[in-house]
Amino acid sequence: MKRADIRNEVWEQVKQEMRLAIIERAKKRGQIAYSELLNEVSTLRFDLEQPDHRSIMAEMLGEISLVEDKAGHGMLSALVVHKTGDMEPGQGFFHYAEVLGRDTSNKLACWVKETHIVHDYWANKKVTGTSRKLKNV
């Protein structure tokens, strides 16, 4: 599967499903593994064993973080981590952190700082909405 194979409306729907699932974890000051996040996506099926699928997921998470950061919410993708091993985000997170001008010379410090920004925003925010849309109050 390549980006060109995915219709724009499907792309946006998958991003919204991912965004809402991550926000639910953020409100509880939690994290979500990549595989768990994909279990929350019903519009499109991913196989993390496929490099193309991982690239598409990374691009979607990057787009989500760019929008969330612009809105003042921090990089939402900071909460998406490897399920085993380092239990940290993948390289895509740090790529987008650099794009956004973050200091990534100490990757752990960059990630921890973004995690705190996201948790502080969502855990303290009154939010209403359905599983399809979320509105700030």
GROMACS .gro file of C-alpha atoms in nm, residues 39-104:
model
   66
   39ASN     CA    1  -0.660  -0.168   1.660
   40GLU     CA    2  -0.859   0.156   1.705
   41VAL     CA    3  -0.860   0.222   1.329
   42SER     CA    4  -1.149   0.066   1.141
   43THR     CA    5  -1.135   0.256   0.811
   44LEU     CA    6  -0.811   0.102   0.686
   45ARG     CA    7  -0.607  -0.204   0.781
   46PHE     CA    8  -0.235  -0.176   0.846
   47ASP     CA    9   0.031  -0.443   0.876
   48LEU     CA   10   0.324  -0.318   1.084
   49GLU     CA   11   0.543  -0.585   0.924
   50GLN     CA   12   0.516  -0.394   0.595
   51PRO     CA   13   0.758  -0.100   0.563
   52ASP     CA   14   0.511   0.090   0.339
   53HIS     CA   15   0.241   0.060   0.602
   54ARG     CA   16   0.476   0.184   0.874
   55SER     CA   17   0.572   0.479   0.652
   56ILE     CA   18   0.208   0.570   0.594
   57MET     CA   19   0.134   0.550   0.965
   58ALA     CA   20   0.437   0.770   1.041
   59GLU     CA   21   0.323   1.028   0.786
   60MET     CA   22  -0.028   1.034   0.931
   61LEU     CA   23   0.103   1.072   1.285
   62GLY     CA   24   0.330   1.350   1.164
   63GLU     CA   25   0.040   1.535   1.006
   64ILE     CA   26  -0.161   1.496   1.326
   65SER     CA   27   0.125   1.637   1.532
   66LEU     CA   28   0.176   1.933   1.298
   67VAL     CA   29  -0.190   2.032   1.333
   68GLU     CA   30  -0.206   1.968   1.708
   69ASP     CA   31   0.113   2.162   1.770
   70LYS     CA   32  -0.012   2.457   1.565
   71ALA     CA   33  -0.324   2.455   1.784
   72GLY     CA   34  -0.102   2.476   2.094
   73HIS     CA   35  -0.158   2.117   2.210
   74GLY     CA   36   0.194   1.982   2.157
   75MET     CA   37   0.296   1.686   1.944
   76LEU     CA   38   0.018   1.435   2.003
   77SER     CA   39   0.225   1.157   1.847
   78ALA     CA   40   0.459   1.172   2.148
   79LEU     CA   41   0.216   0.930   2.314
   80VAL     CA   42   0.249   0.662   2.044
   81VAL     CA   43   0.529   0.426   2.141
   82HIS     CA   44   0.686   0.089   2.073
   83LYS     CA   45   0.510  -0.185   2.269
   84THR     CA   46   0.834  -0.358   2.362
   85GLY     CA   47   1.200  -0.266   2.377
   86ASP     CA   48   1.262   0.103   2.440
   87MET     CA   49   0.888   0.183   2.472
   88GLU     CA   50   0.956   0.519   2.305
   89PRO     CA   51   0.826   0.673   1.985
   90GLY     CA   52   0.984   0.585   1.653
   91GLN     CA   53   1.217   0.795   1.440
   92GLY     CA   54   0.923   0.962   1.266
   93PHE     CA   55   0.839   1.144   1.587
   94PHE     CA   56   1.187   1.292   1.608
   95HIS     CA   57   1.182   1.387   1.240
   96TYR     CA   58   0.865   1.590   1.292
   97ALA     CA   59   1.005   1.731   1.617
   98GLU     CA   60   1.295   1.869   1.412
   99VAL     CA   61   1.054   2.001   1.148
  100LEU     CA   62   0.876   2.189   1.427
  101GLY     CA   63   1.205   2.332   1.552
  102ARG     CA   64   1.238   2.122   1.866
  103ASP     CA   65   1.580   2.055   2.011
  104THR     CA   66   1.636   1.685   1.946
   0.00000   0.00000   0.00000
